[in-house]
PDB file of C-alpha atoms in Angstrom:
ATOM      1  CA  ASP A  68      41.106  17.453 -64.881  1.00 55.00           C
ATOM      2  CA  GLU A  69      38.804  18.097 -61.965  1.00 61.00           C
ATOM      3  CA  PRO A  70      40.304  16.897 -58.672  1.00 57.00           C
ATOM      4  CA  ALA A  71      38.959  13.615 -57.388  1.00 57.00           C
ATOM      5  CA  ASP A  72      36.328  13.840 -54.660  1.00 58.00           C
ATOM      6  CA  GLU A  73      37.694  13.615 -51.153  1.00 54.00           C
ATOM      7  CA  PRO A  74      36.764  10.345 -49.411  1.00 52.00           C
ATOM      8  CA  ALA A  75      33.919  10.762 -46.949  1.00 53.00           C
ATOM      9  CA  ALA A  76      35.028  11.124 -43.371  1.00 52.00           C
ATOM     10  CA  ALA A  77      34.336   8.113 -41.199  1.00 53.00           C
ATOM     11  CA  GLU A  78      31.342   8.627 -38.926  1.00 53.00           C
ATOM     12  CA  GLU A  79      32.086   8.978 -35.258  1.00 54.00           C
ATOM     13  CA  PRO A  80      30.783   5.970 -33.338  1.00 53.00           C
ATOM     14  CA  ALA A  81      27.596   6.648 -31.414  1.00 53.00           C
ATOM     15  CA  GLU A  82      28.171   7.426 -27.755  1.00 59.00           C
ATOM     16  CA  GLU A  83      27.499   4.432 -25.584  1.00 56.00           C
ATOM     17  CA  PRO A  84      24.742   4.982 -22.995  1.00 50.00           C
ATOM     18  CA  SER A  85      25.798   4.984 -19.394  1.00 51.00           C
ATOM     19  CA  SER A  86      25.090   1.886 -17.370  1.00 47.00           C
ATOM     20  CA  ALA A  87      22.337   3.746 -15.512  1.00 45.00           C
ATOM     21  CA  GLU A  88      20.674   4.763 -18.779  1.00 50.00           C
ATOM     22  CA  ALA A  89      21.000   1.258 -20.202  1.00 47.00           C
ATOM     23  CA  ALA A  90      19.395  -0.265 -17.131  1.00 49.00           C
ATOM     24  CA  GLY A  91      16.650   2.358 -17.034  1.00 53.00           C
ATOM     25  CA  THR A  92      17.388   3.208 -13.419  1.00 62.00           C
ATOM     26  CA  GLY A  93      16.283   6.489 -11.891  1.00 58.00           C
ATOM     27  CA  VAL A  94      18.402   9.267 -10.504  1.00 62.00           C
ATOM     28  CA  ASP A  95      18.116  11.452  -7.428  1.00 66.00           C
ATOM     29  CA  GLY A  96      15.971  14.558  -7.699  1.00 64.00           C
ATOM     30  CA  GLY A  97      13.646  15.573 -10.506  1.00 74.00           C
ATOM     31  CA  THR A  98       9.899  15.372 -10.977  1.00 80.00           C
ATOM     32  CA  LEU A  99       7.718  12.662 -12.494  1.00 78.00           C
ATOM     33  CA  ILE A 100       4.545  14.009 -14.137  1.00 82.00           C
ATOM     34  CA  TRP A 101       1.880  11.343 -14.666  1.00 81.00           C
ATOM     35  CA  ALA A 102      -1.101  12.274 -16.847  1.00 84.00           C
ATOM     36  CA  HIS A 103      -4.332  10.298 -16.470  1.00 82.00           C
ATOM     37  CA  GLU A 104      -7.688  10.651 -18.163  1.00 80.00           C
ATOM     38  CA  GLN A 105      -9.664  10.633 -14.910  1.00 84.00           C
ATOM     39  CA  GLU A 106      -9.414  12.250 -11.524  1.00 88.00           C
ATOM     40  CA  PRO A 107     -10.704  10.181  -8.604  1.00 88.00           C
ATOM     41  CA  PRO A 108     -13.637  11.612  -6.632  1.00 89.00           C
ATOM     42  CA  ASP A 109     -11.619  10.923  -3.484  1.00 92.00           C
ATOM     43  CA  LEU A 110      -8.908   8.538  -2.277  1.00 94.00           C
ATOM     44  CA  HIS A 111     -11.137   6.216  -0.225  1.00 93.00           C
ATOM     45  CA  LEU A 112     -10.857   3.258  -2.596  1.00 87.00           C
ATOM     46  CA  ASP A 113     -12.868   0.933  -0.323  1.00 83.00           C
ATOM     47  CA  ASP A 114     -15.894   3.219  -0.583  1.00 80.00           C
ATOM     48  CA  PRO A 115     -18.275   1.363  -2.950  1.00 75.00           C
ATOM     49  CA  GLU A 116     -18.941   4.711  -4.640  1.00 74.00           C
ATOM     50  CA  ASN A 117     -15.273   4.994  -5.657  1.00 76.00           C
ATOM     51  CA  ASN A 118     -13.771   2.075  -7.525  1.00 68.00           C
ATOM     52  CA  LEU A 119     -11.546   3.850 -10.052  1.00 78.00           C
ATOM     53  CA  SER A 120      -8.284   2.082 -10.817  1.00 84.00           C
ATOM     54  CA  ILE A 121      -6.424   5.406 -10.681  1.00 88.00           C
ATOM     55  CA  THR A 122      -7.171   5.508  -6.932  1.00 90.00           C
ATOM     56  CA  SER A 123      -5.521   2.143  -6.337  1.00 89.00           C
ATOM     57  CA  TRP A 124      -2.480   3.198  -8.361  1.00 90.00           C
ATOM     58  CA  ILE A 125      -2.063   6.349  -6.280  1.00 93.00           C
ATOM     59  CA  ARG A 126      -2.513   4.471  -3.005  1.00 94.00           C
ATOM     60  CA  SER A 127      -0.028   1.769  -3.989  1.00 93.00           C
ATOM     61  CA  ALA A 128       2.727   4.389  -3.635  1.00 94.00           C
ATOM     62  CA  LEU A 129       1.452   5.510  -0.221  1.00 97.00           C
ATOM     63  CA  LEU A 130       0.541   2.336   1.688  1.00 97.00           C
ATOM     64  CA  GLU A 131       1.836  -1.226   1.739  1.00 97.00           C
ATOM     65  CA  GLY A 132       0.404  -4.514   2.962  1.00 97.00           C
ATOM     66  CA  PHE A 133       1.496  -8.024   3.860  1.00 97.00           C
ATOM     67  CA  TYR A 134       2.068  -9.040   0.248  1.00 96.00           C
ATOM     68  CA  GLY A 135       2.749  -7.116  -2.949  1.00 94.00           C
ATOM     69  CA  ILE A 136       2.040  -8.251  -6.504  1.00 92.00           C
ATOM     70  CA  SER A 137       4.879  -8.385  -9.022  1.00 91.00           C
ATOM     71  CA  GLY A 138       4.743  -7.470 -12.693  1.00 89.00           C
ATOM     72  CA  GLY A 139       4.268 -11.182 -13.348  1.00 91.00           C
ATOM     73  CA  ASN A 140       1.162 -11.227 -11.107  1.00 90.00           C
ATOM     74  CA  ASP A 141       2.907 -13.230  -8.378  1.00 93.00           C
ATOM     75  CA  TYR A 142       2.603 -12.489  -4.669  1.00 95.00           C
ATOM     76  CA  TYR A 143       5.801 -11.582  -2.829  1.00 95.00           C
ATOM     77  CA  PRO A 144       6.253 -10.721   0.892  1.00 96.00           C
ATOM     78  CA  GLU A 145       6.269  -6.910   1.203  1.00 97.00           C
ATOM     79  CA  LEU A 146       5.872  -5.920   4.857  1.00 98.00           C
ATOM     80  CA  LEU A 147       6.599  -9.524   5.819  1.00 98.00           C
ATOM     81  CA  ASP A 148       9.998 -11.022   6.536  1.00 97.00           C
ATOM     82  CA  GLY A 149       9.494 -14.047   4.311  1.00 96.00           C
ATOM     83  CA  GLU A 150       6.490 -16.219   3.556  1.00 96.00           C
ATOM     84  CA  ALA A 151       3.774 -16.644   6.190  1.00 96.00           C
ATOM     85  CA  VAL A 152       3.304 -20.181   7.502  1.00 94.00           C
ATOM     86  CA  PRO A 153      -0.229 -21.724   7.509  1.00 96.00           C
ATOM     87  CA  THR A 154      -1.023 -24.614   9.865  1.00 97.00           C
ATOM     88  CA  THR A 155      -4.221 -26.672   9.662  1.00 96.00           C
ATOM     89  CA  ASN A 156      -5.633 -27.454  13.106  1.00 96.00           C
ATOM     90  CA  ASP A 157      -7.430 -30.636  14.169  1.00 96.00           C
ATOM     91  CA  ASP A 158     -10.852 -28.962  13.932  1.00 95.00           C
ATOM     92  CA  GLY A 159     -10.260 -27.826  10.344  1.00 94.00           C
ATOM     93  CA  SER A 160      -9.463 -24.244  11.275  1.00 96.00           C
ATOM     94  CA  VAL A 161      -6.219 -22.675  10.049  1.00 97.00           C
ATOM     95  CA  THR A 162      -3.666 -20.592  11.933  1.00 98.00           C
ATOM     96  CA  ILE A 163      -1.231 -18.527   9.889  1.00 97.00           C
ATOM     97  CA  ALA A 164       1.941 -17.219  11.529  1.00 98.00           C
ATOM     98  CA  TYR A 165       3.419 -13.975  10.183  1.00 98.00           C
ATOM     99  CA  THR A 166       6.602 -12.020  10.906  1.00 98.00           C
ATOM    100  CA  LEU A 167       7.039  -8.388   9.933  1.00 98.00           C
ATOM    101  CA  ARG A 168      10.350  -7.125   8.573  1.00 97.00           C
ATOM    102  CA  ASP A 169      12.668  -5.366  11.010  1.00 96.00           C
ATOM    103  CA  GLY A 170      12.985  -1.606  10.660  1.00 95.00           C
ATOM    104  CA  LEU A 171       9.572  -0.875   9.169  1.00 98.00           C
ATOM    105  CA  MET A 172       8.712   2.795   9.626  1.00 97.00           C
ATOM    106  CA  TRP A 173       5.859   5.204   9.004  1.00 98.00           C
ATOM    107  CA  SER A 174       6.807   8.393   7.184  1.00 97.00           C
ATOM    108  CA  ASP A 175       6.437  10.406  10.417  1.00 97.00           C
ATOM    109  CA  GLY A 176       9.168   8.308  12.070  1.00 97.00           C
ATOM    110  CA  THR A 177       6.905   5.998  14.086  1.00 98.00           C
ATOM    111  CA  PRO A 178       7.764   2.266  13.896  1.00 98.00           C
ATOM    112  CA  LEU A 179       5.274   0.088  12.008  1.00 98.00           C
ATOM    113  CA  THR A 180       4.498  -2.909  14.232  1.00 98.00           C
ATOM    114  CA  THR A 181       1.935  -5.615  14.841  1.00 98.00           C
ATOM    115  CA  ALA A 182      -0.105  -3.028  16.776  1.00 98.00           C
ATOM    116  CA  ASP A 183      -0.896  -1.466  13.391  1.00 98.00           C
ATOM    117  CA  VAL A 184      -1.932  -4.857  11.999  1.00 98.00           C
ATOM    118  CA  VAL A 185      -4.357  -5.553  14.856  1.00 98.00           C
ATOM    119  CA  PHE A 186      -5.669  -1.979  14.690  1.00 98.00           C
ATOM    120  CA  THR A 187      -6.342  -2.234  10.942  1.00 97.00           C
ATOM    121  CA  PHE A 188      -8.305  -5.458  11.252  1.00 97.00           C
ATOM    122  CA  ASP A 189     -10.323  -4.242  14.257  1.00 97.00           C
ATOM    123  CA  ALA A 190     -11.191  -0.911  12.617  1.00 97.00           C
ATOM    124  CA  VAL A 191     -12.202  -2.414   9.271  1.00 96.00           C
ATOM    125  CA  MET A 192     -14.398  -5.003  11.030  1.00 96.00           C
ATOM    126  CA  ALA A 193     -15.911  -2.649  13.660  1.00 97.00           C
ATOM    127  CA  GLN A 194     -19.721  -2.428  13.782  1.00 96.00           C
ATOM    128  CA  ASP A 195     -22.140   0.159  15.111  1.00 96.00           C
ATOM    129  CA  ASP A 196     -24.929  -0.481  17.624  1.00 95.00           C
ATOM    130  CA  ALA A 197     -27.182  -1.687  14.824  1.00 95.00           C
ATOM    131  CA  GLY A 198     -24.636  -4.296  13.748  1.00 94.00           C
ATOM    132  CA  GLU A 199     -23.660  -2.439  10.579  1.00 95.00           C
ATOM    133  CA  TYR A 200     -20.027  -2.158   9.531  1.00 95.00           C
ATOM    134  CA  ILE A 201     -18.713   1.398   9.956  1.00 96.00           C
ATOM    135  CA  TYR A 202     -15.690   1.341   7.677  1.00 95.00           C
ATOM    136  CA  LEU A 203     -16.773   1.496   4.037  1.00 92.00           C
ATOM    137  CA  ALA A 204     -15.663  -1.610   2.167  1.00 88.00           C
ATOM    138  CA  GLY A 205     -16.979  -3.247  -0.973  1.00 80.00           C
ATOM    139  CA  ASP A 206     -16.199  -6.842   0.022  1.00 83.00           C
ATOM    140  CA  ARG A 207     -15.462  -8.476   3.393  1.00 88.00           C
ATOM    141  CA  SER A 208     -16.103 -12.069   2.368  1.00 88.00           C
ATOM    142  CA  VAL A 209     -12.534 -13.191   3.080  1.00 91.00           C
ATOM    143  CA  LEU A 210     -12.069 -11.043   6.183  1.00 93.00           C
ATOM    144  CA  GLU A 211     -15.227 -12.480   7.718  1.00 93.00           C
ATOM    145  CA  THR A 212     -13.612 -15.933   7.777  1.00 94.00           C
ATOM    146  CA  ILE A 213     -10.900 -14.649  10.142  1.00 96.00           C
ATOM    147  CA  THR A 214     -11.766 -15.354  13.767  1.00 96.00           C
ATOM    148  CA  ALA A 215      -8.829 -13.660  15.518  1.00 96.00           C
ATOM    149  CA  VAL A 216      -5.728 -11.541  14.881  1.00 97.00           C
ATOM    150  CA  THR A 217      -3.218 -11.815  17.731  1.00 97.00           C
ATOM    151  CA  ALA A 218       0.032  -9.919  18.259  1.00 98.00           C
ATOM    152  CA  VAL A 219       2.761 -12.153  19.694  1.00 98.00           C
ATOM    153  CA  SER A 220       5.479  -9.485  19.681  1.00 98.00           C
ATOM    154  CA  ASP A 221       6.180  -6.225  17.856  1.00 98.00           C
ATOM    155  CA  THR A 222       7.006  -8.207  14.716  1.00 98.00           C
ATOM    156  CA  GLU A 223       5.208 -11.556  15.130  1.00 98.00           C
ATOM    157  CA  PHE A 224       1.461 -12.169  14.933  1.00 98.00           C
ATOM    158  CA  THR A 225      -1.027 -14.853  14.008  1.00 98.00           C
ATOM    159  CA  MET A 226      -4.334 -14.964  12.167  1.00 97.00           C
ATOM    160  CA  ASP A 227      -6.900 -17.671  12.906  1.00 97.00           C
ATOM    161  CA  TRP A 228      -9.257 -18.670  10.093  1.00 96.00           C
ATOM    162  CA  ALA A 229     -12.416 -20.755  10.351  1.00 95.00           C
ATOM    163  CA  SER A 230     -11.104 -22.846   7.446  1.00 94.00           C
ATOM    164  CA  PHE A 231      -8.533 -22.601   4.691  1.00 92.00           C
ATOM    165  CA  ASN A 232      -9.169 -19.750   2.252  1.00 92.00           C
ATOM    166  CA  ALA A 233      -7.337 -19.658  -1.060  1.00 91.00           C
ATOM    167  CA  GLY A 234      -7.371 -15.857  -1.027  1.00 90.00           C
ATOM    168  CA  TRP A 235      -5.424 -15.504   2.209  1.00 94.00           C
ATOM    169  CA  LYS A 236      -2.430 -13.758   0.616  1.00 94.00           C
ATOM    170  CA  ALA A 237      -4.665 -10.958  -0.667  1.00 92.00           C
ATOM    171  CA  VAL A 238      -5.848 -10.074   2.848  1.00 93.00           C
ATOM    172  CA  MET A 239      -4.576  -6.849   4.420  1.00 93.00           C
ATOM    173  CA  GLY A 240      -3.290  -5.348   1.196  1.00 93.00           C
ATOM    174  CA  GLU A 241      -2.913  -2.155   3.233  1.00 95.00           C
ATOM    175  CA  VAL A 242      -2.021  -1.621   6.883  1.00 98.00           C
ATOM    176  CA  TYR A 243      -3.093   1.621   8.587  1.00 98.00           C
ATOM    177  CA  PRO A 244      -1.226   3.619  11.277  1.00 98.00           C
ATOM    178  CA  ALA A 245      -2.726   3.006  14.716  1.00 98.00           C
ATOM    179  CA  HIS A 246      -0.882   5.887  16.385  1.00 97.00           C
ATOM    180  CA  VAL A 247      -2.843   8.645  14.604  1.00 98.00           C
ATOM    181  CA  PHE A 248      -6.350   7.273  15.229  1.00 98.00           C
ATOM    182  CA  SER A 249      -8.608   6.591  18.184  1.00 97.00           C
ATOM    183  CA  ALA A 250      -7.918   3.487  20.262  1.00 96.00           C
ATOM    184  CA  ASP A 251     -11.622   2.625  20.059  1.00 97.00           C
ATOM    185  CA  ALA A 252     -12.205   0.505  16.945  1.00 97.00           C
ATOM    186  CA  ALA A 253     -15.619   1.989  16.127  1.00 97.00           C
ATOM    187  CA  GLU A 254     -14.365   5.557  16.426  1.00 98.00           C
ATOM    188  CA  ALA A 255     -11.258   4.687  14.431  1.00 98.00           C
ATOM    189  CA  ALA A 256     -13.383   3.203  11.633  1.00 97.00           C
ATOM    190  CA  ALA A 257     -15.291   6.476  11.252  1.00 97.00           C
ATOM    191  CA  GLU A 258     -12.049   8.478  11.408  1.00 98.00           C
ATOM    192  CA  LEU A 259     -10.527   6.304   8.683  1.00 97.00           C
ATOM    193  CA  ASN A 260     -13.511   6.946   6.404  1.00 96.00           C
ATOM    194  CA  ASP A 261     -12.943  10.683   6.722  1.00 96.00           C
ATOM    195  CA  ALA A 262      -9.130  10.684   6.584  1.00 97.00           C
ATOM    196  CA  LEU A 263      -8.787   8.471   3.531  1.00 95.00           C
ATOM    197  CA  ARG A 264     -10.952  10.678   1.313  1.00 94.00           C
ATOM    198  CA  GLU A 265      -8.557  13.633   1.263  1.00 94.00           C
ATOM    199  CA  TRP A 266      -5.572  11.762   2.760  1.00 96.00           C
ATOM    200  CA  THR A 267      -5.677  14.197   5.659  1.00 96.00           C
ATOM    201  CA  LEU A 268      -6.164  13.587   9.378  1.00 97.00           C
ATOM    202  CA  ALA A 269      -8.680  15.432  11.556  1.00 95.00           C
ATOM    203  CA  ASP A 270      -5.969  17.824  12.801  1.00 95.00           C
ATOM    204  CA  GLY A 271      -5.069  18.791   9.226  1.00 95.00           C
ATOM    205  CA  THR A 272      -1.838  16.805   9.021  1.00 96.00           C
ATOM    206  CA  VAL A 273      -1.078  14.322   6.269  1.00 97.00           C
ATOM    207  CA  PHE A 274      -2.001  10.645   6.580  1.00 97.00           C
ATOM    208  CA  PRO A 275       1.370   8.887   7.248  1.00 98.00           C
ATOM    209  CA  SER A 276       2.784   6.643   4.537  1.00 98.00           C
ATOM    210  CA  SER A 277       4.465   3.246   4.654  1.00 98.00           C
ATOM    211  CA  GLY A 278       5.230   3.351   0.935  1.00 96.00           C
ATOM    212  CA  PRO A 279       7.866   5.200  -1.106  1.00 95.00           C
ATOM    213  CA  MET A 280       5.786   8.379  -1.489  1.00 96.00           C
ATOM    214  CA  ILE A 281       4.059  10.858   0.858  1.00 96.00           C
ATOM    215  CA  PHE A 282       0.894  12.761  -0.021  1.00 96.00           C
ATOM    216  CA  ALA A 283       1.714  16.470  -0.368  1.00 95.00           C
ATOM    217  CA  SER A 284      -1.264  18.370  -1.828  1.00 93.00           C
ATOM    218  CA  TRP A 285      -4.223  18.089  -4.165  1.00 93.00           C
ATOM    219  CA  GLU A 286      -5.484  20.910  -6.340  1.00 92.00           C
ATOM    220  CA  ARG A 287      -8.774  19.537  -7.594  1.00 90.00           C
ATOM    221  CA  GLY A 288      -9.060  19.471 -11.359  1.00 88.00           C
ATOM    222  CA  VAL A 289      -5.375  20.301 -11.780  1.00 90.00           C
ATOM    223  CA  GLN A 290      -2.962  17.921 -10.076  1.00 91.00           C
ATOM    224  CA  LEU A 291      -2.219  15.737  -7.083  1.00 92.00           C
ATOM    225  CA  ASN A 292       1.303  16.046  -5.685  1.00 93.00           C
ATOM    226  CA  MET A 293       3.342  13.428  -3.847  1.00 94.00           C
ATOM    227  CA  VAL A 294       6.918  13.696  -2.577  1.00 94.00           C
ATOM    228  CA  ARG A 295       9.557  11.073  -1.842  1.00 94.00           C
ATOM    229  CA  ASN A 296       9.470   9.310   1.529  1.00 95.00           C
ATOM    230  CA  ASP A 297      13.087   9.763   2.604  1.00 95.00           C
ATOM    231  CA  ILE A 298      12.838   7.200   5.420  1.00 96.00           C
ATOM    232  CA  TYR A 299      11.164   4.516   3.299  1.00 96.00           C
ATOM    233  CA  HIS A 300      12.315   1.042   4.349  1.00 95.00           C
ATOM    234  CA  GLY A 301      12.529  -0.189   0.744  1.00 94.00           C
ATOM    235  CA  SER A 302      10.536  -2.728  -1.242  1.00 93.00           C
ATOM    236  CA  ASN A 303      10.978  -6.481  -1.630  1.00 92.00           C
ATOM    237  CA  SER A 304       9.519  -6.336  -5.136  1.00 91.00           C
ATOM    238  CA  PRO A 305      11.347  -8.546  -7.645  1.00 91.00           C
ATOM    239  CA  ASP A 306      10.684  -5.777 -10.190  1.00 86.00           C
ATOM    240  CA  SER A 307      12.748  -3.216  -8.252  1.00 70.00           C
TER     241      SER A 307
END
């Protein structure tokens, strides 16, 4: 008789993924290559001529603002140390008190403080002699309801509004670095317009970041390169 067939060997159990793999967490080092169907004309998103979503996605890794938006479309305090506190005044105006997180830092090692907040507002709202805004922005309707931005300390500041505005958490989605621009608001507004396009300052150095990435280089038509911000203060995002 022919010998009976040998029983099939039991299959080895599949190797369990590591906890890092299971959680989908990243690892140190390596390169992320992100392919997109469009290249932005420049990185000045507030220029009405440039409203591509790819620009906002790139900038979200480079600059942060008061609040971020989670994957569930909820606002969370990003540069802020907790929720801002609005107070309605007797005349119907509103004062909102904010506190920045401790230890905020620009990628060049300069502390990020309320001086940057005041600078950003003043530059974006600066006008020329003819009364025209200098900084290119598509919409200032909410900003124009703000009557004053006042620094109380390096981390505390207030914003005064003519009346309550439901869009107040969306204001100042980006804060710009005061220490690399002119102290004059009008001059700074023009400098911002130029620097944001190629993410490069007038002296040829890179625009400092407050986000997790730093602009490195841009080969037009090929690729834009960013590198990790090693002194990033970390995000408050619930998605992290």
